[in-house]
XYZ file of C-alpha atoms in Angstrom:
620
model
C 34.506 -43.135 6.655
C 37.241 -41.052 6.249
C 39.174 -38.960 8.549
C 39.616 -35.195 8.015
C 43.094 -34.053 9.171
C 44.621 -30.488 8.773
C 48.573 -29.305 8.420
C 51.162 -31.289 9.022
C 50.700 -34.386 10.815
C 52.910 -37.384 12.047
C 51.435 -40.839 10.786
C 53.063 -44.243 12.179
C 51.249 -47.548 11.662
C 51.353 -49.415 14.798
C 49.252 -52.138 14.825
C 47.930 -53.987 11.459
C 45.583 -56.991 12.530
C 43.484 -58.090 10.080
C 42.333 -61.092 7.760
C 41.787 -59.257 4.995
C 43.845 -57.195 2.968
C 44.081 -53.742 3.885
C 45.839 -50.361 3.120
C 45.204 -46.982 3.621
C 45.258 -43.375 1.514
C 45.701 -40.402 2.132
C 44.422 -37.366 -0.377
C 44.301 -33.844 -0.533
C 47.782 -33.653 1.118
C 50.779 -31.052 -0.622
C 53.425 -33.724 0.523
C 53.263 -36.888 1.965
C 50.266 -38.491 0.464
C 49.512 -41.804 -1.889
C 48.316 -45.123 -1.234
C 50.369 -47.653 1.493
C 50.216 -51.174 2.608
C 48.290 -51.158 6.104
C 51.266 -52.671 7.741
C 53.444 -51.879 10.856
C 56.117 -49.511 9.410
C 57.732 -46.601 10.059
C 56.162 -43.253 10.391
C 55.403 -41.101 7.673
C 55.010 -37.474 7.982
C 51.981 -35.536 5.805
C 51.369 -32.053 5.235
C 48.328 -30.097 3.746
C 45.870 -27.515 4.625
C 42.944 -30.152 4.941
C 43.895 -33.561 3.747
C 42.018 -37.092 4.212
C 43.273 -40.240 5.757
C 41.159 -43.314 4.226
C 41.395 -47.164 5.327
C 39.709 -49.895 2.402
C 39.853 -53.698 2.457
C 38.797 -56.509 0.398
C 38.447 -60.255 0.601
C 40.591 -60.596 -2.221
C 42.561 -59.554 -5.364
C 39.005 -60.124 -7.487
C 37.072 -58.146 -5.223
C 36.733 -54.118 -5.340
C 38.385 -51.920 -2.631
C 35.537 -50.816 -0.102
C 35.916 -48.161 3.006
C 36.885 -49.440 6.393
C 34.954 -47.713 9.295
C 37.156 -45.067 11.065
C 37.286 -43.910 14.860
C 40.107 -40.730 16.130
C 40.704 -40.422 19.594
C 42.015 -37.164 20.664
C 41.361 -37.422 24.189
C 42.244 -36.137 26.410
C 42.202 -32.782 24.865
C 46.270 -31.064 23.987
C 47.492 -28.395 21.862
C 49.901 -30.717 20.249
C 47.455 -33.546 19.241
C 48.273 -36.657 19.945
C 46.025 -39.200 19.077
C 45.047 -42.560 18.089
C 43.414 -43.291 14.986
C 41.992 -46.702 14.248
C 40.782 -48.465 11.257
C 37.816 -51.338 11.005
C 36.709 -53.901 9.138
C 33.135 -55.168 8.460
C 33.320 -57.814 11.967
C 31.009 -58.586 14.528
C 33.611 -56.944 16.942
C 34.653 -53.632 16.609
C 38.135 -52.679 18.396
C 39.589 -50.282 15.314
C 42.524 -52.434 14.913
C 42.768 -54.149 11.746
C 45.056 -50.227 11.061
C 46.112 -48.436 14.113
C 47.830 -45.039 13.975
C 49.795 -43.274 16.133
C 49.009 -39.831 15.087
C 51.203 -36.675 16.192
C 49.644 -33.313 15.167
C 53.087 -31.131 14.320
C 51.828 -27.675 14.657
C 52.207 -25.734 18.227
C 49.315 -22.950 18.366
C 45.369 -23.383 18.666
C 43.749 -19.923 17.999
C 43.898 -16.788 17.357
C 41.687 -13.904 17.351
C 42.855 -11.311 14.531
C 41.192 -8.633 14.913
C 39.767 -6.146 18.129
C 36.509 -7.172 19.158
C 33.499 -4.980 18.432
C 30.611 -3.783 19.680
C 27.117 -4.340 18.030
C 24.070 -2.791 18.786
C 21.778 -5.229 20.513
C 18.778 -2.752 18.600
C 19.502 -3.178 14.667
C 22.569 -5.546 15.271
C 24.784 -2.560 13.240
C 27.977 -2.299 14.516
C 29.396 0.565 16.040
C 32.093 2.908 14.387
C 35.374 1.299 14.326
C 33.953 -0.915 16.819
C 33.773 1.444 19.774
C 32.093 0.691 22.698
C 29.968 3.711 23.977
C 28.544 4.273 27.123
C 25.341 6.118 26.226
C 24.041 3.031 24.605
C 25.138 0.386 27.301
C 24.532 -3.262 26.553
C 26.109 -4.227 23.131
C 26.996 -7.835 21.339
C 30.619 -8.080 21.969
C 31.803 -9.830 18.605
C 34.981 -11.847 18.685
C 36.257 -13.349 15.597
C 37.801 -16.783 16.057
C 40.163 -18.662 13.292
C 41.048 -21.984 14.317
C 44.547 -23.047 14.264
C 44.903 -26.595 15.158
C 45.289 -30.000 13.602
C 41.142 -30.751 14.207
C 37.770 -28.949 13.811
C 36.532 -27.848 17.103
C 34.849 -30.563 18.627
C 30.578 -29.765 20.960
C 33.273 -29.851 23.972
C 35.224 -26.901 22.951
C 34.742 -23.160 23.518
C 35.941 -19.289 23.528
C 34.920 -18.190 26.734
C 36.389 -14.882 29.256
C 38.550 -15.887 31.613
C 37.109 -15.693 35.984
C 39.958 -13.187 36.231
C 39.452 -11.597 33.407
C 35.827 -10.914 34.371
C 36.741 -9.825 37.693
C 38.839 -7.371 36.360
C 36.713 -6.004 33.748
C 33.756 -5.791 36.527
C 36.183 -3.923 38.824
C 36.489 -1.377 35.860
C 32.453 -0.915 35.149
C 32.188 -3.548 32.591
C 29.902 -6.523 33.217
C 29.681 -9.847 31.288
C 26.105 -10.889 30.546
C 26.087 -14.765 30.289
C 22.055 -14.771 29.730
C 20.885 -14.920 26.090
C 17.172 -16.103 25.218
C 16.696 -18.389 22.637
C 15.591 -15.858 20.476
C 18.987 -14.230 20.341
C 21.110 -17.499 19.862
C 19.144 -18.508 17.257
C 19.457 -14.900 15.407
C 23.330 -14.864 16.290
C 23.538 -18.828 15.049
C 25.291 -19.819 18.116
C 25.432 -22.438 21.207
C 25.759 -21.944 24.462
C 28.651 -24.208 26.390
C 28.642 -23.244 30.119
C 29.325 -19.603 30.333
C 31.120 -19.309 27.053
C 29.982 -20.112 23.406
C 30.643 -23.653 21.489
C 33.024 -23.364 18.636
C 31.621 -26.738 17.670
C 32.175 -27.609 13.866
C 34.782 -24.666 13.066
C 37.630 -26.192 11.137
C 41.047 -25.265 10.761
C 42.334 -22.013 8.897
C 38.459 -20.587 9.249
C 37.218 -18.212 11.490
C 33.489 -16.484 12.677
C 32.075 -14.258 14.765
C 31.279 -15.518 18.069
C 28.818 -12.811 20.221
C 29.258 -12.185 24.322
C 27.117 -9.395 25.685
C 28.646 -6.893 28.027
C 27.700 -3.762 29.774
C 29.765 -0.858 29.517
C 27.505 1.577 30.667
C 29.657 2.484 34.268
C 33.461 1.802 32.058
C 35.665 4.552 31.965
C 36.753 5.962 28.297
C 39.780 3.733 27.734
C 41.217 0.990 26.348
C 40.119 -2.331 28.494
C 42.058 -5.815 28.602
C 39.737 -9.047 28.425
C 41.423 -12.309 27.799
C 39.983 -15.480 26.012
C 40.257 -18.859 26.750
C 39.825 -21.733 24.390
C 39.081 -24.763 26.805
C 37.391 -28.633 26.154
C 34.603 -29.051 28.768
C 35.039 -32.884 28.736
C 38.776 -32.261 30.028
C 42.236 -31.267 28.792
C 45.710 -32.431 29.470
C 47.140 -28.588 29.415
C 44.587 -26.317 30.684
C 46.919 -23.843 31.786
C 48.995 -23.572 28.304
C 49.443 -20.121 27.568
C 48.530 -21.186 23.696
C 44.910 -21.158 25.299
C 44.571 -17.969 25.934
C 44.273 -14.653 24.138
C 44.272 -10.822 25.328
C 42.648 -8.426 23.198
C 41.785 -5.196 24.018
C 38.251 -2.733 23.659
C 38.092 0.236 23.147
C 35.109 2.935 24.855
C 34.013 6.106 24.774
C 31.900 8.035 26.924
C 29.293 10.595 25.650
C 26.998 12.977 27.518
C 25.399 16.304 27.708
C 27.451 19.203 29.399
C 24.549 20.855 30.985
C 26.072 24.397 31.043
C 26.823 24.675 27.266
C 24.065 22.151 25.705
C 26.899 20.599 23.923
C 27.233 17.015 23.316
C 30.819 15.692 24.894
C 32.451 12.509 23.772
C 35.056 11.726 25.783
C 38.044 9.234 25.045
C 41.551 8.463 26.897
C 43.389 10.688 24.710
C 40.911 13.901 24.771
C 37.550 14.744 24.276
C 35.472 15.904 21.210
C 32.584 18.454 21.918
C 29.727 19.035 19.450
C 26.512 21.594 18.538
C 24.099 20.201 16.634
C 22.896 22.745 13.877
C 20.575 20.183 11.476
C 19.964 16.713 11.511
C 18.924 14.667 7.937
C 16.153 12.030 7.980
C 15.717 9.395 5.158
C 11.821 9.527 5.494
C 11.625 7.380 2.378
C 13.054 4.149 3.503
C 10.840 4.575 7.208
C 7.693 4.742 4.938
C 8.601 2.304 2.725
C 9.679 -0.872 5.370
C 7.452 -0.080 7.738
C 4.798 -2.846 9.139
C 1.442 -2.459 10.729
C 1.826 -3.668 14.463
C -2.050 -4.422 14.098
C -1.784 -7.139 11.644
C -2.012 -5.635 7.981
C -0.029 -4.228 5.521
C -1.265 -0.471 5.814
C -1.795 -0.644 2.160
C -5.385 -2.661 1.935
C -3.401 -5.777 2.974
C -3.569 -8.220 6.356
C -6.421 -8.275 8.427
C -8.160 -5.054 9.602
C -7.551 -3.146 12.756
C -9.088 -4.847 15.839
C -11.678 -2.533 17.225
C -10.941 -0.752 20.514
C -8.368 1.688 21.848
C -5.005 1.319 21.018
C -2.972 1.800 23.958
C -0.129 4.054 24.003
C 3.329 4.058 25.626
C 3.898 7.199 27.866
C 7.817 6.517 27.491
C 7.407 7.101 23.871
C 6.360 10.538 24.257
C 8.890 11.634 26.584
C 11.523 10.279 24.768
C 10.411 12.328 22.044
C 10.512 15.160 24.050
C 13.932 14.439 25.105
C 15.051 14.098 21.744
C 13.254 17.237 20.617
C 15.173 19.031 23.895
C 18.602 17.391 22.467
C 18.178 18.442 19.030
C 17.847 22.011 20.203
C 20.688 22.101 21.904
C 19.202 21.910 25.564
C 20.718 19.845 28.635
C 19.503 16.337 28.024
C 21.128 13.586 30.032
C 21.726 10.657 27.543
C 21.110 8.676 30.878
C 17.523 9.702 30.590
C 17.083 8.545 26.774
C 18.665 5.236 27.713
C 15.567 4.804 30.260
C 13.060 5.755 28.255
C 14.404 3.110 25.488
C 14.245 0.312 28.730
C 10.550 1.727 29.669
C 9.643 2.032 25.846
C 11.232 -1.683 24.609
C 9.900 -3.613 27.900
C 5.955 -1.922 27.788
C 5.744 -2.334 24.204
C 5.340 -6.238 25.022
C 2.839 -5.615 27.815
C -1.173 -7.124 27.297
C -3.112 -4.762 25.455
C -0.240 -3.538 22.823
C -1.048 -4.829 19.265
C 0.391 -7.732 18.634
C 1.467 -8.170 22.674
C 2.596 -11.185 24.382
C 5.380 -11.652 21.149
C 6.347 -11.312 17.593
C 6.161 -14.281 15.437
C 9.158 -14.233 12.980
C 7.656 -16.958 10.619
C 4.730 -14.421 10.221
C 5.695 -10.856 9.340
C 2.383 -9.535 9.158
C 0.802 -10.848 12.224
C 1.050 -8.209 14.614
C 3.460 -7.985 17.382
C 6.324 -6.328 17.947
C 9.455 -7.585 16.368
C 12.190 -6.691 19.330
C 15.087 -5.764 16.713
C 13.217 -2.699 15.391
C 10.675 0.516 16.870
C 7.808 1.315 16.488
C 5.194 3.850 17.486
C 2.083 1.797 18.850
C 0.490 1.521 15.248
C 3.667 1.014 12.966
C 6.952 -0.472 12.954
C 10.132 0.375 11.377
C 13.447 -1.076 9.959
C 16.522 1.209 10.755
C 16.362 4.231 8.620
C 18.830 7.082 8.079
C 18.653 10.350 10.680
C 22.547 11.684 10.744
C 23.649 15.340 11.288
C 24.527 17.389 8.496
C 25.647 20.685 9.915
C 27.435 20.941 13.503
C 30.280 22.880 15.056
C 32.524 20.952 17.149
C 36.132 21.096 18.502
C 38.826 18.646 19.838
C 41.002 18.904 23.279
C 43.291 16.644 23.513
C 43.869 15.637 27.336
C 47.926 16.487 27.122
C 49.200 19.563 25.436
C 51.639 18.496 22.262
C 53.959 20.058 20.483
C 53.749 20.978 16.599
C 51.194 20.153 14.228
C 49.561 17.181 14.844
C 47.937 15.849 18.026
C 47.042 12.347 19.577
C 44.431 9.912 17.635
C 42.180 8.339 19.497
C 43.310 5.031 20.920
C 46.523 5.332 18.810
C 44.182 4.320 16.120
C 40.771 5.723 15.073
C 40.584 9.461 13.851
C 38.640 11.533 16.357
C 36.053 12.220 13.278
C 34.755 8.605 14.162
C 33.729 9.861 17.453
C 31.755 11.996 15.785
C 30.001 8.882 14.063
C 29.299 7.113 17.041
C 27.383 10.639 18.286
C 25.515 10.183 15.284
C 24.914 6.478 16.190
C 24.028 7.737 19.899
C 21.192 10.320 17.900
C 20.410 7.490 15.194
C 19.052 4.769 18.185
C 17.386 7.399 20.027
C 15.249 8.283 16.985
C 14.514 5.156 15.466
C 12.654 4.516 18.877
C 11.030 7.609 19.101
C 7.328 8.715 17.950
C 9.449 11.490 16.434
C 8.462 13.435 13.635
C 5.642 12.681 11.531
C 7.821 12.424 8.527
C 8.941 8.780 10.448
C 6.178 7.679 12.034
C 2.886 8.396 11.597
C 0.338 7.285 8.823
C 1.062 8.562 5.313
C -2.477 10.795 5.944
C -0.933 12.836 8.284
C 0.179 16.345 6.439
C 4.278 15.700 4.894
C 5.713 17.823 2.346
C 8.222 20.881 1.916
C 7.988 23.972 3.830
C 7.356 27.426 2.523
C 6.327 30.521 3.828
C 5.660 30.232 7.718
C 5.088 32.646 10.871
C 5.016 31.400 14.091
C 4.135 34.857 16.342
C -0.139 34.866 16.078
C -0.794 32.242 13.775
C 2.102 29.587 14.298
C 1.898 27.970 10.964
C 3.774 27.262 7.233
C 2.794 26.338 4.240
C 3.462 22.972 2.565
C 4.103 21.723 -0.473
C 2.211 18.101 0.181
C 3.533 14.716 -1.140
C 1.737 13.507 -4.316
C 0.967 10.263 -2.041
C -1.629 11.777 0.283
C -4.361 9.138 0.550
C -6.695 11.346 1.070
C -8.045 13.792 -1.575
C -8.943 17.671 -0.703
C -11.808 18.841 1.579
C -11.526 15.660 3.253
C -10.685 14.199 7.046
C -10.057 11.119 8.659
C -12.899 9.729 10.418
C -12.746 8.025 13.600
C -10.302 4.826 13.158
C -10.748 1.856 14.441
C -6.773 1.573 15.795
C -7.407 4.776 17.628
C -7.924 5.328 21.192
C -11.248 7.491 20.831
C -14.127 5.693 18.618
C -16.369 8.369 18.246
C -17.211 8.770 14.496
C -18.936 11.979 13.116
C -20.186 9.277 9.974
C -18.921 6.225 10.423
C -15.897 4.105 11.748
C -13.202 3.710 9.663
C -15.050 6.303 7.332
C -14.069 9.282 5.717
C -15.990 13.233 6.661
C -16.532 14.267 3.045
C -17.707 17.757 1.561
C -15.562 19.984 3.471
C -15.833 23.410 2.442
C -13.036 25.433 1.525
C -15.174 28.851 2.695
C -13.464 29.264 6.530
C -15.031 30.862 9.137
C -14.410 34.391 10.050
C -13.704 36.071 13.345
C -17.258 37.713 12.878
C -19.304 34.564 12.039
C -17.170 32.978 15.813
C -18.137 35.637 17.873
C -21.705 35.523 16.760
C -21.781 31.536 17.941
C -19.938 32.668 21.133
C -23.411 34.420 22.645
C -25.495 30.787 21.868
C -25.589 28.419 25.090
C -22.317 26.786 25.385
C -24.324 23.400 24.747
C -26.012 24.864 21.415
C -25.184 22.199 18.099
C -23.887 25.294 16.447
C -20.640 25.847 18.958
C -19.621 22.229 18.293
C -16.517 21.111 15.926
C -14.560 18.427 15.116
C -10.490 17.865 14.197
C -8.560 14.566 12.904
C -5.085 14.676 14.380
C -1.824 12.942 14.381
C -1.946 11.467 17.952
C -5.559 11.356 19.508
C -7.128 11.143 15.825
C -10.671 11.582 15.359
C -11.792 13.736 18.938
C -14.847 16.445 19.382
C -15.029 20.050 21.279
C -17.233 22.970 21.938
C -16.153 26.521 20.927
C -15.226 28.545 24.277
C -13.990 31.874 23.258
C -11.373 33.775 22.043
C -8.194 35.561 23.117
C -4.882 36.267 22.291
C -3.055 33.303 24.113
C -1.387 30.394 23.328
C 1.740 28.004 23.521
C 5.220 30.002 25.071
C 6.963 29.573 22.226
C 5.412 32.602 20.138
C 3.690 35.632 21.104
C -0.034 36.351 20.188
C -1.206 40.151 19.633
C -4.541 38.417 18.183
C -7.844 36.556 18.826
C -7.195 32.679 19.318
C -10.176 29.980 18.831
C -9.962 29.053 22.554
C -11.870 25.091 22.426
C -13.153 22.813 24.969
C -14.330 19.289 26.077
C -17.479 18.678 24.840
C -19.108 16.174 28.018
C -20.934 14.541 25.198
C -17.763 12.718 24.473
C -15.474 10.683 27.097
C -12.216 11.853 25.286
C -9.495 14.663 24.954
C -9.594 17.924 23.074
C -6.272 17.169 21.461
C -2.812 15.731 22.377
C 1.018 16.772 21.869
C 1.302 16.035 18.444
C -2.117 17.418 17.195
C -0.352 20.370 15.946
C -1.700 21.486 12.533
C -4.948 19.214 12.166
C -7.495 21.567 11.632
C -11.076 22.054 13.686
C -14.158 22.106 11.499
C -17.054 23.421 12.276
C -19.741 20.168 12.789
C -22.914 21.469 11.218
C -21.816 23.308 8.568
C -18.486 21.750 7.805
C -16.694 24.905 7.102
C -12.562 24.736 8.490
C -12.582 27.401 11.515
C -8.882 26.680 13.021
C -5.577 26.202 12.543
C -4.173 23.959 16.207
C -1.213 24.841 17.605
C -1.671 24.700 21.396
C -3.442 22.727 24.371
C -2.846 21.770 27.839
C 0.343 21.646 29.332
C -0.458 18.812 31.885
C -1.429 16.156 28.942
C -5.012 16.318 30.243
C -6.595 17.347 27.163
C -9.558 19.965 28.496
C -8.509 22.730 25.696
C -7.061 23.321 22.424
C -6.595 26.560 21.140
C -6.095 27.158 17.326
C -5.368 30.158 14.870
C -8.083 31.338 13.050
C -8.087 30.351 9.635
C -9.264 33.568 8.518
C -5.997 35.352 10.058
C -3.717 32.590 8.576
C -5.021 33.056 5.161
C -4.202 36.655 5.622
C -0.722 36.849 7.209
C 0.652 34.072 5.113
C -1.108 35.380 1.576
C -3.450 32.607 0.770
C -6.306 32.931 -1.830
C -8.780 29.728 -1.750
């Protein structure tokens, strides 16, 4: 078996005991190499960027050369190699001495890391712009690319770890070194553990990777930070405090938040800080509808198993991030603080009994339910990262020392400030892919998407759509009850469909005539399929001119609630433009726009459709 030796190396035959007759050869090298007598002699010195030393014997002149078994000993572990190399022939003992090198590896460095490490989201495994480290996010992979400069491939004994000082320094500055990985991750990342570090087992000479630590930088100040590397050999080195085994590379991190006075979003960096107003904010809609997976097992498209029956159960930290987000988006004071807890709450309940797919996600099957950790979901779907950036903003730079002329500081002495703009699109990006955001992203095809047109939002709060040709479900039709909803209460059947809806709406007259029957008369009953509690039932109450704080109502709203026949909800957050139907005649009645304020669900109130038909010019 032949040995595998890289750059230039000092070769001296220095013992040759053997009963056979032996040489050696040495291939692949750019000087030095050919075929030599395995006898005592002096040294020879070989050069190449990965060359082969080979030992043969035969029993005589007649007989074909054959491969002598080969043995290096390196130990114990040096920068400048030294090492004995031994060759053997086919003998009941084996002491590697028929050949015997002295080998003298003639290089003087062992590593290098060329380039800054970077962070990469722990979420979609993206990494950040110009590898910045930002605070609003947290816990990143750092990645640290390793080339290996020595004489050998790294050996299961060697790895790239952060020095004890080093860590107490970077902990004294806010930055903490995670050393815990599950199994999970190292077998997504590809890599070994080796004490607190990572093995650099099997990387050979004048080739480099990514190796992955995971740090915290959520309490680091926006600087530049120091962390130095070591290269060390667990099994024990003869100069384990060389310099040549150790490298000091620097990160870089920014801080972002919410200035609470002007709603703007502040990025902060040593140099200065960047501030910016969100004005609109692009989402790629077709990719999240695309890539997205049922949690419950199928396909969403007639594939995988069908919904269990039962309640799904929601996450409460979904819907307050999306309120959060919502807040941000409008420019409101929203500590990114509180959408980094959410995102713990949301990722660590997802994977609570009860969820869909809960107690793990198997990656060898993609459609069995459960929730891959890498991506979000919403309870009933999850999604692959998908594009949400900002398209219009104002913003404006201060750098932290005045300057003369023209041009001010860079960021770092490197990156332009624009790329802190990135990373706050980064910041907004993670937040949203998590979120039950709009229903453009996350909710079921069924659910009303298209482009806006004429809209009021004062007494009828409501636009009209241009739907997408995709709708699955044709005109004067509703959604059933579902069987992956919380409330199973089917006007026709589960999983059905409520067919022959009329387009004929009820009028303000026809309401108040049903308002004088006994609030538990059939007539007063209706019906709505929504976004968030689905399929849900209600009793007609009244009408006035109230609603949601976010318009003003001069007329008559269709004021709706609980109906104690049913153990559910009037309507949720989210609801927001299903539309109640009257339950024994069919025939739409209102527009919903509004319930209550405390999440209980004991009223809905909805626009007629009668007045939306008129302010918005609609002929059915």
């Amino acid at each position: 078996m032949a040995i595998n030796l890289y750059g230039k190396w000092r070769l001296e035959v220095v013992k040759a005991i053997h009963n056979w007759e032996n040489r050696y050869v040495i291939d692949g090298a750019s000087s030095g190499g050919g075929t030599f007598d395995g006898v005592v002699g002096p040294a020879k010195v070989i050069d190449g960027v990965h060359w082969q030393l080979r030992a043969e014997y035969r029993e005589n002149a007649g007989e074909p050369w054959a491969e002598s078994d080969m043995m290096i000993d390196a130990a114990p572990d040096r920068i400048d190699i030294r090492a004995t190399i031994g060759a053997e022939d086919p003998l009941p003992q084996l002491d590697f001495e028929d050949i015997e090198w002295d080998a003298r590896w003639q290089g003087d460095t062992l590593f290098d890391i060329p380039v800054r490490p970077f962070a990469v989201r722990i979420l979609d495994l993206g990494q950040m712009p110009d590898g910045i480290f930002e605070t609003a996010i947290g816990v990143y992979y750092m990645g640290v690319r390793v080339e290996n400069h020595w004489g050998l491939a790294f050996g299961p004994d060697h790895a790239i770890d952060i020095t004890p000082q080093s860590r107490a320094q970077l902990t004294a500055r806010g930055i903490d070194v995670i050393d815990s990985f599950t199994q999970r991750e190292l077998d997504m990342l590809g890599q070994k553990l080796s004490g607190t570090g990572i093995s650099l087992e099997g990387l050979e000479p004048d080739r480099s990777r990514v190796f992955y630590f995971k740090i915290d930088v959520r309490e680091a100040s926006p600087r530049k930070h120091d962390i130095t590397f070591s290269v060390t050999n667990r099994a024990g080195m003869a100069d384990p405090g060389d310099p040549r085994r150790f490298k000091t590379k620097q990160i870089f991190v920014s801080s972002s938040y919410i200035d609470e006075t002007t709603g703007q979003i502040v990025s902060e960096v040593q140099e200065g800080e960047i501030r910016v107003q969100l004005r609109e904010v692009a989402i790629d809609r077709v990719t999240a509808k695309k890539k997205r997976r049922r949690l419950d097992g199928s396909d969403g498209k007639g594939g995988g198993e069908k919904p269990r029956r039962g309640g799904r159960r929601r996450n409460p930290g979904a819907r307050d991030l999306r309120r959060a987000l919502e807040a941000l988006l409008k420019g409101k004071d929203i500590d990114p603080c509180l959408i980094q807890k959410l995102l713990t709450c949301y990722c660590s309940c997802r994977d609570l009994p009860g969820f869909p797919g809960g107690g793990g996600y198997d990656p060898t099957d993609p459609w069995g339910g459960g929730r891959d950790p890498r991506f979000p979901g919403d309870g009933k779907w999850q999604y692959p990262p998908f594009l949400a950036f900002p398209t219009k903003f104002d913003y404006t730079v201060t750098p932290s020392e005045p300057f003369d002329g023209q041009y001010g500081p860079l960021p770092y002495d490197d990156p332009w400030w624009k790329v802190l703009l990135i990373i706050i699109a980064v910041i907004l990006l993670i937040a949203g892919m998590i979120a039950e955001a709009a229903d453009i992203a996350y909710q079921d095809e069924d659910n009303v998407i298209g482009t806006l047109g004429a809209f009021q939002q004062d007494d009828i709060d409501a636009a009209l759509c241009v739907i997408d040709t995709d709708r699955a479900l044709a005109m004067n039709t509703v959604l059933d009850a579902q069987g992956d909803e919380d409330f199973l209460n089917p006007l026709t059947a589960l999983n059905g469909m409520v067919t022959a809806v009329t387009g004929n709406v009820m009028t303000h007259a026809e309401v108040s005539n049903l308002l004088v029957l006994p609030i538990d008369d059939p007539q007063r009953k209706v019906f709505k399929s929504g976004a968030t509690t689905g399929f849900t039932h209600g009793i007609i109450s009244g009408l006035s001119p109230t609603g949601h704080s976010e318009a003003a109502w001069s007329i008559d709203q269709l004021q709706i609630t609980r109906d104690p026949a049913f153990d559910e909800p009037t309507s949720q957050k989210g609801d927001s433009g299903s539309v109640w139907i009257h339950t024994e005649t069919l025939r739409p009645v209102g527009l919903h726009h509004s319930g209550a304020a405390d999440g209980s669900g004991n009223f809905s109130i909805a626009s007629l459709l009668e007045d939306v038909q008129r302010i918005l010019n609609i002929t059915i």
